PDB file of C-alpha atoms in Angstrom:
ATOM      1  CA  UNK L 919     168.342  99.203  83.747  1.00  0.00           C
ATOM      2  CA  UNK L 920     170.611 100.625  86.149  1.00  0.00           C
ATOM      3  CA  UNK L 921     173.979 102.451  85.023  1.00  0.00           C
ATOM      4  CA  UNK L 922     176.772 100.158  84.444  1.00  0.00           C
ATOM      5  CA  UNK L 923     179.557  99.850  86.485  1.00  0.00           C
ATOM      6  CA  UNK L 924     183.769  99.582  85.649  1.00  0.00           C
ATOM      7  CA  UNK L 925     186.099  98.326  87.797  1.00  0.00           C
ATOM      8  CA  UNK L 926     187.301 101.716  89.529  1.00  0.00           C
ATOM      9  CA  UNK L 927     183.300 102.477  90.302  1.00  0.00           C
ATOM     10  CA  UNK L 928     183.350  98.551  91.507  1.00  0.00           C
ATOM     11  CA  UNK L 929     185.745  98.646  93.758  1.00  0.00           C
ATOM     12  CA  UNK L 930     184.095 101.252  95.178  1.00  0.00           C
ATOM     13  CA  UNK L 931     181.505  98.568  95.682  1.00  0.00           C
ATOM     14  CA  UNK L 932     183.376  95.421  96.910  1.00  0.00           C
ATOM     15  CA  UNK L 933     186.285  95.452  99.121  1.00  0.00           C
ATOM     16  CA  UNK L 934     188.235  92.660  97.461  1.00  0.00           C
ATOM     17  CA  UNK L 935     191.212  94.183  95.256  1.00  0.00           C
ATOM     18  CA  UNK L 936     193.663  92.469  91.896  1.00  0.00           C
ATOM     19  CA  UNK L 937     194.412  89.620  92.348  1.00  0.00           C
ATOM     20  CA  UNK L 938     191.585  88.399  94.179  1.00  0.00           C
ATOM     21  CA  UNK L 939     189.334  91.028  92.206  1.00  0.00           C
ATOM     22  CA  UNK L 940     187.148  88.994  89.639  1.00  0.00           C
ATOM     23  CA  UNK L 941     184.685  91.260  88.334  1.00  0.00           C
ATOM     24  CA  UNK L 942     185.702  93.140  85.612  1.00  0.00           C
ATOM     25  CA  UNK L 943     182.501  95.192  84.644  1.00  0.00           C
ATOM     26  CA  UNK L 944     179.366  95.192  86.007  1.00  0.00           C
ATOM     27  CA  UNK L 945     176.803  95.827  82.451  1.00  0.00           C
ATOM     28  CA  UNK L 946     173.374  95.531  83.727  1.00  0.00           C
ATOM     29  CA  UNK L 947     171.878  95.363  86.915  1.00  0.00           C
ATOM     30  CA  UNK L 948     168.365  95.973  88.875  1.00  0.00           C
ATOM     31  CA  UNK L 949     168.042  95.763  92.666  1.00  0.00           C
ATOM     32  CA  UNK L 950     166.982  92.853  94.369  1.00  0.00           C
ATOM     33  CA  UNK L 951     166.601  91.416  91.460  1.00  0.00           C
ATOM     34  CA  UNK L 952     169.627  90.101  88.955  1.00  0.00           C
ATOM     35  CA  UNK L 953     173.481  91.389  87.803  1.00  0.00           C
ATOM     36  CA  UNK L 954     175.719  90.885  84.597  1.00  0.00           C
ATOM     37  CA  UNK L 955     178.774  90.941  84.783  1.00  0.00           C
ATOM     38  CA  UNK L 956     182.147  90.553  82.195  1.00  0.00           C
ATOM     39  CA  UNK L 957     186.173  88.610  84.024  1.00  0.00           C
ATOM     40  CA  UNK L 958     188.921  88.577  81.017  1.00  0.00           C
ATOM     41  CA  UNK L 959     190.576  85.665  81.593  1.00  0.00           C
ATOM     42  CA  UNK L 960     193.754  87.134  81.015  1.00  0.00           C
ATOM     43  CA  UNK L 961     196.669  84.512  79.235  1.00  0.00           C
ATOM     44  CA  UNK L 962     198.931  86.084  82.267  1.00  0.00           C
ATOM     45  CA  UNK L 963     197.225  84.983  84.687  1.00  0.00           C
ATOM     46  CA  UNK L 964     199.427  82.984  87.432  1.00  0.00           C
ATOM     47  CA  UNK L 965     197.227  80.218  87.845  1.00  0.00           C
ATOM     48  CA  UNK L 966     197.872  79.143  84.138  1.00  0.00           C
ATOM     49  CA  UNK L 967     201.291  77.876  84.882  1.00  0.00           C
ATOM     50  CA  UNK L 968     200.907  75.266  86.898  1.00  0.00           C
ATOM     51  CA  UNK L 969     197.057  74.539  86.212  1.00  0.00           C
ATOM     52  CA  UNK L 970     197.430  72.700  84.217  1.00  0.00           C
ATOM     53  CA  UNK L 971     201.127  74.543  81.145  1.00  0.00           C
ATOM     54  CA  UNK L 972     200.244  71.799  78.260  1.00  0.00           C
ATOM     55  CA  UNK L 973     196.369  72.004  78.722  1.00  0.00           C
ATOM     56  CA  UNK L 974     195.582  75.656  81.144  1.00  0.00           C
ATOM     57  CA  UNK L 975     192.200  75.735  81.320  1.00  0.00           C
ATOM     58  CA  UNK L 976     191.079  78.450  84.677  1.00  0.00           C
ATOM     59  CA  UNK L 977     190.094  77.334  88.023  1.00  0.00           C
ATOM     60  CA  UNK L 978     186.658  76.036  89.066  1.00  0.00           C
ATOM     61  CA  UNK L 979     186.901  77.894  92.660  1.00  0.00           C
ATOM     62  CA  UNK L 980     187.742  81.320  90.455  1.00  0.00           C
ATOM     63  CA  UNK L 981     184.341  81.066  88.179  1.00  0.00           C
ATOM     64  CA  UNK L 982     183.104  80.046  91.200  1.00  0.00           C
ATOM     65  CA  UNK L 983     184.452  83.028  93.421  1.00  0.00           C
ATOM     66  CA  UNK L 984     183.822  85.105  90.431  1.00  0.00           C
ATOM     67  CA  UNK L 985     180.013  84.461  90.585  1.00  0.00           C
ATOM     68  CA  UNK L 986     180.149  85.338  94.204  1.00  0.00           C
ATOM     69  CA  UNK L 987     181.538  88.793  93.704  1.00  0.00           C
ATOM     70  CA  UNK L 988     178.708  89.851  91.475  1.00  0.00           C
ATOM     71  CA  UNK L 989     175.897  88.262  93.786  1.00  0.00           C
ATOM     72  CA  UNK L 990     177.720  90.030  96.421  1.00  0.00           C
ATOM     73  CA  UNK L 991     177.752  92.947  94.091  1.00  0.00           C
ATOM     74  CA  UNK L 992     174.193  92.612  93.872  1.00  0.00           C
ATOM     75  CA  UNK L 993     173.573  92.429  97.632  1.00  0.00           C
ATOM     76  CA  UNK L 994     175.523  96.303  97.767  1.00  0.00           C
ATOM     77  CA  UNK L 995     173.735  97.789  95.117  1.00  0.00           C
ATOM     78  CA  UNK L 996     170.309  96.395  96.496  1.00  0.00           C
ATOM     79  CA  UNK L 997     171.568  97.322 100.004  1.00  0.00           C
ATOM     80  CA  UNK L 998     173.335 100.406  99.118  1.00  0.00           C
ATOM     81  CA  UNK L 999     175.833  99.620 100.860  1.00  0.00           C
ATOM     82  CA  UNK L1000     179.034 100.518  99.559  1.00  0.00           C
ATOM     83  CA  UNK L1001     181.998  98.171 100.152  1.00  0.00           C
ATOM     84  CA  UNK L1002     180.608  96.048 102.623  1.00  0.00           C
ATOM     85  CA  UNK L1003     181.972  92.735 103.107  1.00  0.00           C
ATOM     86  CA  UNK L1004     179.618  90.103 101.901  1.00  0.00           C
ATOM     87  CA  UNK L1005     180.671  86.533 102.955  1.00  0.00           C
ATOM     88  CA  UNK L1006     180.568  83.233 100.263  1.00  0.00           C
ATOM     89  CA  UNK L1007     178.197  81.095 102.887  1.00  0.00           C
ATOM     90  CA  UNK L1008     177.721  78.778 100.310  1.00  0.00           C
ATOM     91  CA  UNK L1009     177.433  76.505  96.958  1.00  0.00           C
ATOM     92  CA  UNK L1010     175.030  74.234  95.857  1.00  0.00           C
ATOM     93  CA  UNK L1011     174.277  72.383  92.541  1.00  0.00           C
ATOM     94  CA  UNK L1012     177.504  73.112  90.964  1.00  0.00           C
ATOM     95  CA  UNK L1013     178.105  72.118  87.500  1.00  0.00           C
ATOM     96  CA  UNK L1014     180.698  73.150  85.278  1.00  0.00           C
ATOM     97  CA  UNK L1015     179.540  71.894  81.436  1.00  0.00           C
ATOM     98  CA  UNK L1016     183.271  73.001  79.954  1.00  0.00           C
ATOM     99  CA  UNK L1017     186.647  74.306  80.862  1.00  0.00           C
ATOM    100  CA  UNK L1018     187.286  77.788  80.723  1.00  0.00           C
ATOM    101  CA  UNK L1019     190.738  78.853  79.154  1.00  0.00           C
ATOM    102  CA  UNK L1020     193.241  81.609  78.842  1.00  0.00           C
ATOM    103  CA  UNK L1021     191.682  84.337  76.474  1.00  0.00           C
ATOM    104  CA  UNK L1022     187.804  83.664  76.930  1.00  0.00           C
ATOM    105  CA  UNK L1023     185.881  86.181  78.556  1.00  0.00           C
ATOM    106  CA  UNK L1024     182.989  85.261  81.132  1.00  0.00           C
ATOM    107  CA  UNK L1025     179.763  86.347  81.030  1.00  0.00           C
ATOM    108  CA  UNK L1026     178.530  86.082  85.476  1.00  0.00           C
ATOM    109  CA  UNK L1027     174.899  86.775  85.346  1.00  0.00           C
ATOM    110  CA  UNK L1028     173.513  86.488  89.194  1.00  0.00           C
ATOM    111  CA  UNK L1029     169.907  86.521  89.595  1.00  0.00           C
ATOM    112  CA  UNK L1030     168.387  86.562  93.307  1.00  0.00           C
ATOM    113  CA  UNK L1031     165.940  84.049  94.809  1.00  0.00           C
ATOM    114  CA  UNK L1032     165.991  85.258  97.956  1.00  0.00           C
ATOM    115  CA  UNK L1033     166.873  87.615 101.586  1.00  0.00           C
ATOM    116  CA  UNK L1034     165.997  87.423 104.667  1.00  0.00           C
ATOM    117  CA  UNK L1035     167.471  89.545 106.702  1.00  0.00           C
ATOM    118  CA  UNK L1036     171.532  89.255 106.862  1.00  0.00           C
ATOM    119  CA  UNK L1037     170.995  86.191 104.046  1.00  0.00           C
ATOM    120  CA  UNK L1038     170.741  85.417 100.138  1.00  0.00           C
ATOM    121  CA  UNK L1039     170.473  83.058  97.924  1.00  0.00           C
ATOM    122  CA  UNK L1040     170.663  82.976  94.203  1.00  0.00           C
ATOM    123  CA  UNK L1041     171.160  81.117  90.799  1.00  0.00           C
ATOM    124  CA  UNK L1042     174.767  82.133  89.043  1.00  0.00           C
ATOM    125  CA  UNK L1043     175.373  80.979  85.395  1.00  0.00           C
ATOM    126  CA  UNK L1044     178.475  81.807  84.534  1.00  0.00           C
ATOM    127  CA  UNK L1045     179.022  81.524  79.847  1.00  0.00           C
ATOM    128  CA  UNK L1046     181.434  82.278  77.324  1.00  0.00           C
ATOM    129  CA  UNK L1047     180.359  83.139  73.829  1.00  0.00           C
ATOM    130  CA  UNK L1048     176.697  82.732  75.197  1.00  0.00           C
ATOM    131  CA  UNK L1049     177.565  78.913  76.178  1.00  0.00           C
ATOM    132  CA  UNK L1050     176.428  77.992  79.381  1.00  0.00           C
ATOM    133  CA  UNK L1051     180.179  76.717  81.398  1.00  0.00           C
ATOM    134  CA  UNK L1052     178.877  76.925  85.045  1.00  0.00           C
ATOM    135  CA  UNK L1053     175.904  76.813  87.193  1.00  0.00           C
ATOM    136  CA  UNK L1054     175.284  77.055  90.791  1.00  0.00           C
ATOM    137  CA  UNK L1055     172.644  78.028  93.761  1.00  0.00           C
ATOM    138  CA  UNK L1056     175.276  80.841  95.792  1.00  0.00           C
ATOM    139  CA  UNK L1057     174.386  81.905  99.245  1.00  0.00           C
ATOM    140  CA  UNK L1058     175.792  84.823 100.484  1.00  0.00           C
ATOM    141  CA  UNK L1059     175.968  86.144 103.997  1.00  0.00           C
ATOM    142  CA  UNK L1060     177.072  89.856 105.886  1.00  0.00           C
ATOM    143  CA  UNK L1061     178.410  88.650 108.646  1.00  0.00           C
ATOM    144  CA  UNK L1062     177.475  90.212 112.140  1.00  0.00           C
ATOM    145  CA  UNK L1063     179.643  93.022 114.269  1.00  0.00           C
ATOM    146  CA  UNK L1064     181.771  90.265 116.366  1.00  0.00           C
ATOM    147  CA  UNK L1065     182.528  88.055 113.110  1.00  0.00           C
ATOM    148  CA  UNK L1066     184.897  90.503 111.636  1.00  0.00           C
TER     149      UNK L1066
END
């Protein structure tokens, strides 16, 4: 088990900033193996004004982004590259099992599957109160210096 990270520490390891930062805390991680993060979905999130006002739910792309950010944290922590930009390179076999409502707290688990050079794949699972809400295989890549 590695030490937990709060939002301030996460911002040293990721270039994302609010409102695009979708990880509040990293509770546990093991280099090259897994990372567990959380994101509280605040009731005041502006997306709920239009998605959908009568029955608000968190857009699925934001859930996948949160998982990708936990994957980027795992990459940067494992490679000891604080603040390194990690691109979200792809998503496969993504399934949503139930909606995420305002006030929910997402538990975000990312398990490293393989890395090769500047490219990696991971299994990603989001859950709320122990119930799986999203599963996916995510791909991450380190941009080449001339791609920034």
